[in-house]
Tab-separated table of C-alpha atoms in Angstrom:
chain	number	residue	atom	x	y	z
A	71	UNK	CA	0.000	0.000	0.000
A	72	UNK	CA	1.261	3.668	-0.459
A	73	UNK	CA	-0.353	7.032	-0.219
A	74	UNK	CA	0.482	10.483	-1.184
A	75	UNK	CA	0.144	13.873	0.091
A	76	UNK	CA	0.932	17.221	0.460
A	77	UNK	CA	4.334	18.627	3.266
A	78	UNK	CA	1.626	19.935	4.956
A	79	UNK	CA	-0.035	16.581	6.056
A	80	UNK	CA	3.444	15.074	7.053
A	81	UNK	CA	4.386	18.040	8.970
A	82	UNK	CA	3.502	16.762	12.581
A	83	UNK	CA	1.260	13.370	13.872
A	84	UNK	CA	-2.325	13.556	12.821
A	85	UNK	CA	-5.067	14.260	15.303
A	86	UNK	CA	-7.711	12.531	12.841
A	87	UNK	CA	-6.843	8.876	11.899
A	88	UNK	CA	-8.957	6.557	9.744
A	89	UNK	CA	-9.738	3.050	11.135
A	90	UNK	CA	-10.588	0.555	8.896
A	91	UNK	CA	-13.414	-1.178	11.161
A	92	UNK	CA	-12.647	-5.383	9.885
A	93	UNK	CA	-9.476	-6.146	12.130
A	94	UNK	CA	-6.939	-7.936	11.474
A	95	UNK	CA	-5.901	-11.721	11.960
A	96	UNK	CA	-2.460	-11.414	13.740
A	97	UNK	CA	0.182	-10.359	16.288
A	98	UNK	CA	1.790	-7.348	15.630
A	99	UNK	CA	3.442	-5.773	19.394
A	100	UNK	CA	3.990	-2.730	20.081
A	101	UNK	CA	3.224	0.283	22.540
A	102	UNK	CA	-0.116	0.066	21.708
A	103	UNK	CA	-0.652	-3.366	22.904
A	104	UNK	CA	-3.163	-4.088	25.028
A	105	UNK	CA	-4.407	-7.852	26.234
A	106	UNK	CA	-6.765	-9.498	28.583
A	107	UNK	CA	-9.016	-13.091	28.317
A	108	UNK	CA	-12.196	-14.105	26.188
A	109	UNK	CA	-14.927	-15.567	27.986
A	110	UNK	CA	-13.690	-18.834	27.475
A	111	UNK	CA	-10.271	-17.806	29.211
A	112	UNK	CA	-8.553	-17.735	26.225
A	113	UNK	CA	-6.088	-14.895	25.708
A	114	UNK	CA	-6.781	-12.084	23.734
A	115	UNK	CA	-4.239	-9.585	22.483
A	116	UNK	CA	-5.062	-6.187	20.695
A	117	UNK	CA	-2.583	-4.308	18.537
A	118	UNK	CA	-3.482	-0.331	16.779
A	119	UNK	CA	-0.891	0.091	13.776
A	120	UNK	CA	-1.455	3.591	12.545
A	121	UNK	CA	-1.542	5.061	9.206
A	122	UNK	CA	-1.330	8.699	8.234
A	123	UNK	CA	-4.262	9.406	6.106
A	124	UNK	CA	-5.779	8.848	3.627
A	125	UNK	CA	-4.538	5.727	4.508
A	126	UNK	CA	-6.067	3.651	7.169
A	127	UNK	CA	-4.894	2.756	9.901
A	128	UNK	CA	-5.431	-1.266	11.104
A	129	UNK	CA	-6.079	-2.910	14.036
A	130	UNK	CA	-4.683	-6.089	14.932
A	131	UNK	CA	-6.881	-9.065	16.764
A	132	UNK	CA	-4.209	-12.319	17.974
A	133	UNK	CA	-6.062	-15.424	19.969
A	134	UNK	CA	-3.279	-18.035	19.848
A	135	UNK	CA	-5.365	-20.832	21.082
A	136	UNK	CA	-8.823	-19.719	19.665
A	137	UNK	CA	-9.631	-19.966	15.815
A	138	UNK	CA	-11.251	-17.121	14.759
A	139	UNK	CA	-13.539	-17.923	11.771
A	140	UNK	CA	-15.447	-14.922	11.672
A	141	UNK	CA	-13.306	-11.303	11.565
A	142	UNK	CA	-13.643	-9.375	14.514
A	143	UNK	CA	-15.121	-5.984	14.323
A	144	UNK	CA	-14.632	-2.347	15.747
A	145	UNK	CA	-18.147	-1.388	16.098
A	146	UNK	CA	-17.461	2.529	17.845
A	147	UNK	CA	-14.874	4.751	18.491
A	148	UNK	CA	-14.960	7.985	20.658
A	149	UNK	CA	-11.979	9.793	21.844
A	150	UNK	CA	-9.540	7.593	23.390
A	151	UNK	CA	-11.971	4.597	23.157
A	152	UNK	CA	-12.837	1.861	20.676
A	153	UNK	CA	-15.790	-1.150	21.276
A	154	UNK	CA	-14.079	-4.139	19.631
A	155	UNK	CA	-16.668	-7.136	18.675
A	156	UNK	CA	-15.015	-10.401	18.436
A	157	UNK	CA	-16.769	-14.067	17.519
A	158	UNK	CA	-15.359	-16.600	20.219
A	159	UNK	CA	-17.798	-19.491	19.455
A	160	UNK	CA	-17.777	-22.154	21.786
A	161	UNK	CA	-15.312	-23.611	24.113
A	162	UNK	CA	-16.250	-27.354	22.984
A	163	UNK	CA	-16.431	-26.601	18.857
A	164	UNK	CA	-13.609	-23.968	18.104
A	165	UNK	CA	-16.311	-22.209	15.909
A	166	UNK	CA	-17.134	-18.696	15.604
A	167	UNK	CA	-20.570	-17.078	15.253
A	168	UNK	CA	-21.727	-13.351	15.436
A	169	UNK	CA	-24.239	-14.565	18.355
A	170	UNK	CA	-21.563	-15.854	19.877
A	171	UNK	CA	-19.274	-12.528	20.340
A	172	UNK	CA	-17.458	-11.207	23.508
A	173	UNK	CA	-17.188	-7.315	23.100
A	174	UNK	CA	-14.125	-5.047	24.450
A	175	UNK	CA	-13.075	-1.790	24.856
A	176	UNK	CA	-9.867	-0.744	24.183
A	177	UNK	CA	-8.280	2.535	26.001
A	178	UNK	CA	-5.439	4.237	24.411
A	179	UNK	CA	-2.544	5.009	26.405
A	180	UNK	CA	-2.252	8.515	27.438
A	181	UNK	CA	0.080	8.777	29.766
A	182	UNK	CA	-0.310	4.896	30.551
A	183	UNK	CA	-0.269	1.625	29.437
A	184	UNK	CA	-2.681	0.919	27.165
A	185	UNK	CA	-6.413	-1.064	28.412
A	186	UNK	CA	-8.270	-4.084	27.014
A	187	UNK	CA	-11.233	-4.751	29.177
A	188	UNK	CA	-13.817	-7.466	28.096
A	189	UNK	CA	-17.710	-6.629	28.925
A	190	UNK	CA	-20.559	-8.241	30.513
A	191	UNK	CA	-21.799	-10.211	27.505
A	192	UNK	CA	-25.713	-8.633	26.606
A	193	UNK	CA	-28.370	-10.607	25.994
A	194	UNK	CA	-29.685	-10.637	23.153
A	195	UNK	CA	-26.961	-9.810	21.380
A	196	UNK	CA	-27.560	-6.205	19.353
A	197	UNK	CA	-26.621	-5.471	15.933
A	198	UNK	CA	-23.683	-3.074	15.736
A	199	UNK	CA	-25.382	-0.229	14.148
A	200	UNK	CA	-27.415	0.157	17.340
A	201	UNK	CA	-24.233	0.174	19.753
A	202	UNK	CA	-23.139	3.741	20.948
A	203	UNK	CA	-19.907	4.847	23.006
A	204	UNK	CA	-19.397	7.187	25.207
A	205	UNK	CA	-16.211	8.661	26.520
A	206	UNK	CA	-16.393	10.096	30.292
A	207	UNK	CA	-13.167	10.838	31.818
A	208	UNK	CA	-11.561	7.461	33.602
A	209	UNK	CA	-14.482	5.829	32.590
A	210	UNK	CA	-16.841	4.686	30.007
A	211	UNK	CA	-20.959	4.003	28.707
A	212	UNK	CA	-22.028	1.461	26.201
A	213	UNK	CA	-25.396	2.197	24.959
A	214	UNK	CA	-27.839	0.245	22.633
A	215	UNK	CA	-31.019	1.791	21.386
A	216	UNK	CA	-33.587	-0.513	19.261
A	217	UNK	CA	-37.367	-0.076	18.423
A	218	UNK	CA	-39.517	-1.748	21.238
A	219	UNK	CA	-41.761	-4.481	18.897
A	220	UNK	CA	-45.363	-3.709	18.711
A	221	UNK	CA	-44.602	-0.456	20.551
A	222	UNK	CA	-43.912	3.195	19.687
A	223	UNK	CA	-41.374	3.040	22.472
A	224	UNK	CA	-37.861	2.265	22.354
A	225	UNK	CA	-35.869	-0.217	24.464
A	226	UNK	CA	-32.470	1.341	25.941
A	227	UNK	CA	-29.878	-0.899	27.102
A	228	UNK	CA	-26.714	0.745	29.205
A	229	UNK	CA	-23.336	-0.702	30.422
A	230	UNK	CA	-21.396	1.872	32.730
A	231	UNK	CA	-18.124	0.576	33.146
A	232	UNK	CA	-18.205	1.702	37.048
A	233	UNK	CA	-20.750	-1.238	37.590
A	234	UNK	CA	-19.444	-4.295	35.060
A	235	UNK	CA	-21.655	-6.474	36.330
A	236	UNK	CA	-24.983	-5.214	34.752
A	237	UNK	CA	-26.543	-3.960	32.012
A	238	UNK	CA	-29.635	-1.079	33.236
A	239	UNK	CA	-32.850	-1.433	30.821
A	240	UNK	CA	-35.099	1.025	30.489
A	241	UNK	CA	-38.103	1.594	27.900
A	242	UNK	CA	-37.881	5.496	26.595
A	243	UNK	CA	-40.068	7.655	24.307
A	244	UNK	CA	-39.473	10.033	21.880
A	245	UNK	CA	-40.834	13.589	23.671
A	246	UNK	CA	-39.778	15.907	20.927
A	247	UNK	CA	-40.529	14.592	17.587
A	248	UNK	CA	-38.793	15.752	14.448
A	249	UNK	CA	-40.682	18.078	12.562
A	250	UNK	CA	-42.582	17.438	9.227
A	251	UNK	CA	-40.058	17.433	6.455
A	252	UNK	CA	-40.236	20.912	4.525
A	253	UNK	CA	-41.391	19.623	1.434
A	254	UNK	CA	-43.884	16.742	-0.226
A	255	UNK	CA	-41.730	13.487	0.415
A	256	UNK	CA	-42.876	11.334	-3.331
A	257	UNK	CA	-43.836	7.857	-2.350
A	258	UNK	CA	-40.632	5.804	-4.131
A	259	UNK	CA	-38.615	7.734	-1.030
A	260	UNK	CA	-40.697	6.596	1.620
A	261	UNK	CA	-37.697	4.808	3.311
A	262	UNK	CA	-36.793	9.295	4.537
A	263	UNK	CA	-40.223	8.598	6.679
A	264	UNK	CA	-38.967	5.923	9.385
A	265	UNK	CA	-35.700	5.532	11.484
A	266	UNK	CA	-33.466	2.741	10.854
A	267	UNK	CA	-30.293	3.311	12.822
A	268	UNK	CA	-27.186	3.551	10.597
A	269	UNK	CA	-24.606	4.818	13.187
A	270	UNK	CA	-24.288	6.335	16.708
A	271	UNK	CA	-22.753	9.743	17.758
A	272	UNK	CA	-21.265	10.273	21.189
A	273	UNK	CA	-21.979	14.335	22.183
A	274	UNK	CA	-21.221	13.927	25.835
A	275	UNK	CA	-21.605	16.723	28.317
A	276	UNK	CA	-23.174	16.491	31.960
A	277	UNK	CA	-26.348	14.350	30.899
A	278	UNK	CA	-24.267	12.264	28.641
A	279	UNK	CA	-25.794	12.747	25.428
A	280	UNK	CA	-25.773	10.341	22.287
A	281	UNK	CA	-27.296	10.631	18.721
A	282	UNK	CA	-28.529	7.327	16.917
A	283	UNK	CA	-28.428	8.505	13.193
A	284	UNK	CA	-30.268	7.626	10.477
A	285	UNK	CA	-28.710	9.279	7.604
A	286	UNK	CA	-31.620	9.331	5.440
A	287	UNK	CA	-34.047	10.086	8.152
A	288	UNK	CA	-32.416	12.032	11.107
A	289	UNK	CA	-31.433	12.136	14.333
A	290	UNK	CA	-32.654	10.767	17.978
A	291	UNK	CA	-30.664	12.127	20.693
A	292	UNK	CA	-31.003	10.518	24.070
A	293	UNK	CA	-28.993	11.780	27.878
A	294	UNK	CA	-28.416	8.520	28.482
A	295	UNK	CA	-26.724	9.575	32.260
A	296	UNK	CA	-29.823	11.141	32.997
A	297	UNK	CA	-32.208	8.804	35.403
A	298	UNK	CA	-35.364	9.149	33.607
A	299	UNK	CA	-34.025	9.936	29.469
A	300	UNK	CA	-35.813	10.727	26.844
A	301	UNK	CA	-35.890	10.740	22.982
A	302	UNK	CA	-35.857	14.283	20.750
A	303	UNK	CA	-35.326	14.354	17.165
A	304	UNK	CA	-33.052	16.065	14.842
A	305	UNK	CA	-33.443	16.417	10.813
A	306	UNK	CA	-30.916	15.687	8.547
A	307	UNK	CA	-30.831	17.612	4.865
A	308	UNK	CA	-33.119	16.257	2.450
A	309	UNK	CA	-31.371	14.374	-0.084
A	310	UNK	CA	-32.964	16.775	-2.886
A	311	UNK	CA	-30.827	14.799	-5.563
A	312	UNK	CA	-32.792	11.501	-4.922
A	313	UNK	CA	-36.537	13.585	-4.508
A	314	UNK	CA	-36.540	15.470	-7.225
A	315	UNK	CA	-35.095	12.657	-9.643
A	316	UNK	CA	-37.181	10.922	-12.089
A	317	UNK	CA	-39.576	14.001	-12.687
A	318	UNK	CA	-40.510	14.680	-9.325
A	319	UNK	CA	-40.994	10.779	-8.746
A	320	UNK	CA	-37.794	10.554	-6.565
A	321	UNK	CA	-35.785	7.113	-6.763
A	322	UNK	CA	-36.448	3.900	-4.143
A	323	UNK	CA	-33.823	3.915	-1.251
A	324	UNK	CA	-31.820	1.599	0.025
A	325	UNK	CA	-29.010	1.952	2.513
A	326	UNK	CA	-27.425	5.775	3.325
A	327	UNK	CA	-23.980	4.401	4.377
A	328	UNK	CA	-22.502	4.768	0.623
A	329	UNK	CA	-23.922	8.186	-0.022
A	330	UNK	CA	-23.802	9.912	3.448
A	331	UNK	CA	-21.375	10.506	6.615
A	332	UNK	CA	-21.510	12.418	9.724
A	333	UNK	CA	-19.564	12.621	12.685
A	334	UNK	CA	-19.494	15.523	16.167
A	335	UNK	CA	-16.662	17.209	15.895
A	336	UNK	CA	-15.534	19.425	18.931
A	337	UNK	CA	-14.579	22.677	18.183
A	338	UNK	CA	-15.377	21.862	14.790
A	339	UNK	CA	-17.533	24.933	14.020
A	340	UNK	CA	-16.010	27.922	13.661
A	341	UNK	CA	-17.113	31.202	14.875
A	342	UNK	CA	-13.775	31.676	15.831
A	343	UNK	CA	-12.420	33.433	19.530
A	344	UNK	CA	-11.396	31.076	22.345
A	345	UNK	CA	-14.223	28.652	22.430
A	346	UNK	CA	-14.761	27.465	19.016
A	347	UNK	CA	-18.271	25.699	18.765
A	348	UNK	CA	-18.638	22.029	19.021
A	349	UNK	CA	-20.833	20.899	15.859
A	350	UNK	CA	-22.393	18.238	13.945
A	351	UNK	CA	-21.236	17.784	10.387
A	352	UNK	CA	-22.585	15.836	7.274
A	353	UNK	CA	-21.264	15.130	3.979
A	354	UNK	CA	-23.873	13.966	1.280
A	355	UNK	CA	-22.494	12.351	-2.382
A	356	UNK	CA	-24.211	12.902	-5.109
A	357	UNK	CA	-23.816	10.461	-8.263
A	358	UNK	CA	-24.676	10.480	-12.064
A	359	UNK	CA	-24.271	6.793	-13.131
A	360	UNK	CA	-26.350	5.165	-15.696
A	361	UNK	CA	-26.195	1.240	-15.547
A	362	UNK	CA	-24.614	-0.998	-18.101
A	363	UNK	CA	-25.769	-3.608	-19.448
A	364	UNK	CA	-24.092	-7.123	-18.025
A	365	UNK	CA	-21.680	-8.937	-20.523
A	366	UNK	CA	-19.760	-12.418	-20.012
A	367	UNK	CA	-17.728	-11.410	-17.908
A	368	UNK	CA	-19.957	-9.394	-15.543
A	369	UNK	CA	-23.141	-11.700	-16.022
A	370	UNK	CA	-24.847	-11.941	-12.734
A	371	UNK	CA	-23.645	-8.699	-11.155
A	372	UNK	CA	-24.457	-4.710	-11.381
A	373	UNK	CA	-21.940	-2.219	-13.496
A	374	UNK	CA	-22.270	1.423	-13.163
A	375	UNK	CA	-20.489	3.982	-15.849
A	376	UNK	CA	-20.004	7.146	-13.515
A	377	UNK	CA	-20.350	10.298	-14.994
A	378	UNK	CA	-19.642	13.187	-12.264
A	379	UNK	CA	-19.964	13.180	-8.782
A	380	UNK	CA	-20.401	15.848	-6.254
A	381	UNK	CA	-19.800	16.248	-2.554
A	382	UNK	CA	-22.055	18.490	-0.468
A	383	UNK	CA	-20.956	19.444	3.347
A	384	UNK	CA	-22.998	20.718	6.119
A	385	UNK	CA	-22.432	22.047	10.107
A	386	UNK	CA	-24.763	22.205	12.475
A	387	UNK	CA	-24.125	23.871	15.694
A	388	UNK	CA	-27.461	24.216	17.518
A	389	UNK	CA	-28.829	20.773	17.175
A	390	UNK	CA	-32.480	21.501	17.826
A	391	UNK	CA	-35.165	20.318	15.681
A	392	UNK	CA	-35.043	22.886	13.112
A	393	UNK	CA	-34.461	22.198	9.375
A	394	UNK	CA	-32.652	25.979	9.743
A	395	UNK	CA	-29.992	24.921	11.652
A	396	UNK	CA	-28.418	23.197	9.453
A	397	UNK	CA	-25.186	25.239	6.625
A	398	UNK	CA	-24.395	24.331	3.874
A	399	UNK	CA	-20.382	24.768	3.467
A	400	UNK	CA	-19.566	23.581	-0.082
A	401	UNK	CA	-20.574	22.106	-2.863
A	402	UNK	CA	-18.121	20.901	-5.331
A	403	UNK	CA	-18.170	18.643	-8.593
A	404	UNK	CA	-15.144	15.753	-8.981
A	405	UNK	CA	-14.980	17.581	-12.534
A	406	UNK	CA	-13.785	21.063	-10.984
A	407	UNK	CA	-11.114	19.232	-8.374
A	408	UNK	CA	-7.627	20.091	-9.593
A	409	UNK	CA	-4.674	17.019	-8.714
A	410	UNK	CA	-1.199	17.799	-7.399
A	411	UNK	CA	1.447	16.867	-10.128
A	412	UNK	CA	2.684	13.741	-7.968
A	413	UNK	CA	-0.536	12.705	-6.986
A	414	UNK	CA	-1.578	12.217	-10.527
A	415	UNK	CA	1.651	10.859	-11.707
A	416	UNK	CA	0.969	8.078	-8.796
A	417	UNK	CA	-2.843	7.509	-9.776
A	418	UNK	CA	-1.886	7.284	-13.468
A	419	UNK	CA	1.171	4.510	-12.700
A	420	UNK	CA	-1.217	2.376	-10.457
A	421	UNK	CA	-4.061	2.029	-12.932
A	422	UNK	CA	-6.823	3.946	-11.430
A	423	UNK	CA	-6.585	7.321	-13.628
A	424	UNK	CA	-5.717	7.447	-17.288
A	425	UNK	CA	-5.591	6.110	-20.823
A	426	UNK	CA	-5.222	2.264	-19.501
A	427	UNK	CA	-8.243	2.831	-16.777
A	428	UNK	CA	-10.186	5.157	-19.644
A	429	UNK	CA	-11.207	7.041	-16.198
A	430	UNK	CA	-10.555	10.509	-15.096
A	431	UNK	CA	-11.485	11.298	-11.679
A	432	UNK	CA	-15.116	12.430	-11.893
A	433	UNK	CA	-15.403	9.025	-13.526
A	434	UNK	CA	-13.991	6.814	-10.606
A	435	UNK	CA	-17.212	4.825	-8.699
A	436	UNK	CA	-16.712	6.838	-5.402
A	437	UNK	CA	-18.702	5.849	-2.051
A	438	UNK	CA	-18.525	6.291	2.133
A	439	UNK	CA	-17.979	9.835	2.501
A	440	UNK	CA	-16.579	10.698	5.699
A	441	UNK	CA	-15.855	14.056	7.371
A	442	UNK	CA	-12.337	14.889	9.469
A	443	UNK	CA	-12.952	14.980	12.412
A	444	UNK	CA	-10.017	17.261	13.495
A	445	UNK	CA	-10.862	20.716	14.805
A	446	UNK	CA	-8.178	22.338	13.142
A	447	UNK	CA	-8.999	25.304	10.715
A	448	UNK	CA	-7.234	23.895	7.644
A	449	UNK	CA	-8.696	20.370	8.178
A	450	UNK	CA	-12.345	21.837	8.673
A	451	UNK	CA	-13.519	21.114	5.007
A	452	UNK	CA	-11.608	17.642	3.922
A	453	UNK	CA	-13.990	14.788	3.063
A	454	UNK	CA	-12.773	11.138	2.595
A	455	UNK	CA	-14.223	9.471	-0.077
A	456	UNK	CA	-13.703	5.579	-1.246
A	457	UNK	CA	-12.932	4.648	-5.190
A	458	UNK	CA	-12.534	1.580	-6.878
A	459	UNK	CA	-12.153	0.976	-10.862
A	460	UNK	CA	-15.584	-0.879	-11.317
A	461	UNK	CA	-18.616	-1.834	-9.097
A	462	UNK	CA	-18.792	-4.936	-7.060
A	463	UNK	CA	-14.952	-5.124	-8.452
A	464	UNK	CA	-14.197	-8.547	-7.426
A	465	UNK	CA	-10.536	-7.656	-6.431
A	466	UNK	CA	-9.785	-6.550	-3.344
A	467	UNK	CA	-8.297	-3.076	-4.378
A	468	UNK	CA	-10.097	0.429	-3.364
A	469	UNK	CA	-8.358	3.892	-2.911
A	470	UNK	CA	-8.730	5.785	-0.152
A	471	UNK	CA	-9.361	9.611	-1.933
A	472	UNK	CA	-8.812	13.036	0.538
A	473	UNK	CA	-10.285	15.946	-0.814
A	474	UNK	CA	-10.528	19.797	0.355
A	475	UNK	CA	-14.357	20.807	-0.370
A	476	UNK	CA	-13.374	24.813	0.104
A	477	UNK	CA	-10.509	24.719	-2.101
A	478	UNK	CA	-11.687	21.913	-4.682
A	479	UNK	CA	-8.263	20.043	-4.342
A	480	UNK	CA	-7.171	16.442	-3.991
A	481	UNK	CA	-4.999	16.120	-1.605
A	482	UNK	CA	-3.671	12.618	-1.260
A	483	UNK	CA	-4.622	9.105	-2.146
A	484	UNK	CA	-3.740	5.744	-0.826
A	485	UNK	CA	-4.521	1.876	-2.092
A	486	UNK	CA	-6.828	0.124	0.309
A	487	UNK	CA	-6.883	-3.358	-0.124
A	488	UNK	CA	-10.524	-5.148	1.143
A	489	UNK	CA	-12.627	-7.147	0.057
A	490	UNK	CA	-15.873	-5.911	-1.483
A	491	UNK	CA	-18.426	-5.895	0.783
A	492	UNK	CA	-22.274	-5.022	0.679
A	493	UNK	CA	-22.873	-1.732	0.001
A	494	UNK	CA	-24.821	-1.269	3.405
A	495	UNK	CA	-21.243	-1.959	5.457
A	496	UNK	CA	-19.295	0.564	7.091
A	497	UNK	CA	-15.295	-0.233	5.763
A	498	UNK	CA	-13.827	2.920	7.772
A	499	UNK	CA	-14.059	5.260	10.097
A	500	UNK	CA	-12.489	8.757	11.277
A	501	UNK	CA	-10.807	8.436	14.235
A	502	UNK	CA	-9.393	10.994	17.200
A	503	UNK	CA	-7.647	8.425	19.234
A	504	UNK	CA	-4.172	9.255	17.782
A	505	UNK	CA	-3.918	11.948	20.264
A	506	UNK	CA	-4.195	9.552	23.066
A	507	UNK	CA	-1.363	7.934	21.848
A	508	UNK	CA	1.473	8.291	24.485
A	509	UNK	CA	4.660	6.871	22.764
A	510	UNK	CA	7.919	6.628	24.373
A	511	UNK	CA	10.775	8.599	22.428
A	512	UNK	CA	11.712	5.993	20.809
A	513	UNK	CA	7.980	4.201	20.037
A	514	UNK	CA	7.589	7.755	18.999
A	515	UNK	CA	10.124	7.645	16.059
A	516	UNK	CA	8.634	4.144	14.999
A	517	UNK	CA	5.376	6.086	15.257
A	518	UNK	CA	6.326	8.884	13.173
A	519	UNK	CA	8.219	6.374	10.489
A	520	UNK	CA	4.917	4.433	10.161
A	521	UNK	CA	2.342	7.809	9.766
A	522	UNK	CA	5.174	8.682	6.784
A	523	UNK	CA	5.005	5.593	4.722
């Protein structure tokens, strides 16, 4: 793998990393090594190695006595936290099923070793959208929100690392609805009028607050520290792309995760002075594909010819449940972003770009925007974006693109080998635990020699 980028991003360690959420099969010790027992008293030992961006970085799962058929998972990640899900199967078998998982939390250093602490296994088990994280100081929340059946209540499930020996339960209801969307919602996007929980967005503060985001529909933020919470709701942008397609018809929905990102970002939103606002932000990809018609060689599977994309970027810094309080940033077209000399001369050797590919860069098949995370003024407006050279490609090759919305640039690229996976997974994810990361001088040079390859 390689990436490229500008002095700039080399000049000192990132404070945004990018995670890429299937771990690892492996041992791989260092600093940020970490280790404790599966529930089946096996050992259990996790490794970080990280990876200046666009690049991500990878985690590293070793079980010398346990076969691990299924790849473990990092389902959250919040400050100096990540919730690790990891398929033991049974003791008597050796096999390894999703509803048979132990999950962890891993604690970056900071100033000490680093933590690996295995939780009170749930029951049932909850799929990992639902799962939030939430940092508080020396310790930690795990949070799980799903849709009570037959009810318009919701079931909350909590695991506060103070007490490790339970998981509370409570049944909560939404109190402050989200509001009606602004405009006539055609019936082929009817998927924008329910909540399906895509991700889950740790705000903090006194009453502990969490988001559980459905991109398409919007938010429902809960104070899970409170003793009585409650559920309010928060709009997202309308997709207006996929409405107003198709002469007002709109286009059927499936799953956001390709086309949308979002992430809190503290300090994120301007307004400059000494106490920057925290904010939400959202990127939103727009596409112009046509499909092509299968040959021999793609018989059985979906090709797309891409024709222009464009990225759209939002803050929000109020978080009520107004569709005002929501910017837009930027909006720019993959036609109008100008490459770096070296960056193109690397995108036209490996394939991706040019006369061998046919492609220029509005043409790549782009998906899973993400937003930086990092507060920092000249990291406020980069977007991460995902390429590969043809849908469903069965080769496990994808790029890793890093592009500045407000001044229509690329700014580095990097070859991210996995395996194709539905389009409904999350592959990556922005991460601020690299300034958690406590090295040693000399774990420090290593650190800084691996964020530079």
């Amino acid at each position: 793998m390689s990436s490229s980028q500008p002095d700039r991003l080399l000049l000192s360690q990132p404070d945004c990393l990018l995670l890429a959420v299937k771990a690892y099969l492996g041992q791989h010790r260092s600093f940020t090594t970490a280790s404790t027992t599966t529930s089946n008293h096996d050992k259990i030992e996790v490794s970080l190695c990280p990876a200046r961006p666009p690049l991500p970085s990878k985690l590293y799962v070793h079980c010398p006595d346990l076969t691990l058929t299924v790849p473990p998972r990092v389902i959250r990640m919040v400050e100096d936290l990540f919730l690790l899900r990891v398929a033991v199967g049974s003791p008597h078998d050796g096999a390894s099923s999703v509803d048979d998982s132990d999950y962890f939390v891993y604690r970056a250093g900071n100033e000490r070793q680093p933590s690996l602490q295995r939780l009170l296994r749930p029951h049932p088990f909850f799929h990992d959208d639902d799962v939030g994280l939430l940092s508080r100081g020396a310790n930690y929340t795990v949070a799980v929100l799903e849709p009570a059946t037959g009810s318009p209540l919701y079931d909350l499930h909590i695991f506060h690392s103070e007490n490790p020996m339970e998981w509370i339960y409570r049944k909560v209801s939404v109190t402050e609805p989200q509001r009606r969307f602004p405009l006539m919602i055609p019936k082929n996007c009817g998927r924008l009028l329910y909540h399906e929980t895509s991700t889950v967005i740790s705000i903090g503060g006194e009453a502990g607050t969490m988001g559980w985001v459905d991109l398409w529909h919007g938010i429902l933020l809960c104070d899970v520290l409170r003793d009585e919470p409650t559920l309010r709701g928060v709009p997202l942008p309308v997709p207006l792309d996929l409405v107003s397609c198709d002469n007002g018809l709109g286009t059927e929905l499936g799953s956001p995760i390709p086309f949308r990102g979002i992430a809190f970002v503290k300090g994120g939103g301007g307004g400059g002075g000494d106490n920057p606002e925290d904010c939400l932000k959202l990127v939103h990809l727009e596409t112009k594909a046509t499909l092509v018609p299968g040959n021999v060689e793609t018989a059985g599977s979906l090709s797309y010819q891409m024709h222009d994309w464009t990225i759209l970027t939002y803050t929000n810094t109020a978080m009520t449940s107004s569709w005002k309080d929501w910017r837009r940033d930027c909006r720019i077209q993959a036609s109008d972003i100008t490459i770096d000399t070296q960056i193109k001369s690397e995108l036209l050797q490996s394939g991706l770009l040019g006369s061998a590919s046919g492609q220029a860069l509005h043409n790549l098949l782009v998906s899973h925007p993400a937003p930086d995370i990092s507060a920092a003024a000249d990291h406020q407006g980069i977007v991460y974006l995902m390429a590969r050279k043809k849908y469903q490609h069965p080769e496990p090759e994808g790029w890793m693109l890093a592009v500045d919305t407000r001044n229509k640039t690329l700014l580095g690229t990097a070859e991210f080998g996995v395996e194709w996976q539905p389009c409904a997974s999350h592959m990556y994810c922005p991460t601020g635990i690299a300034k958690y990361i406590k090295p040693s001088t000399g774990d420090k040079r290593r650190m800084l020699g691996m964020l530079k390859a």
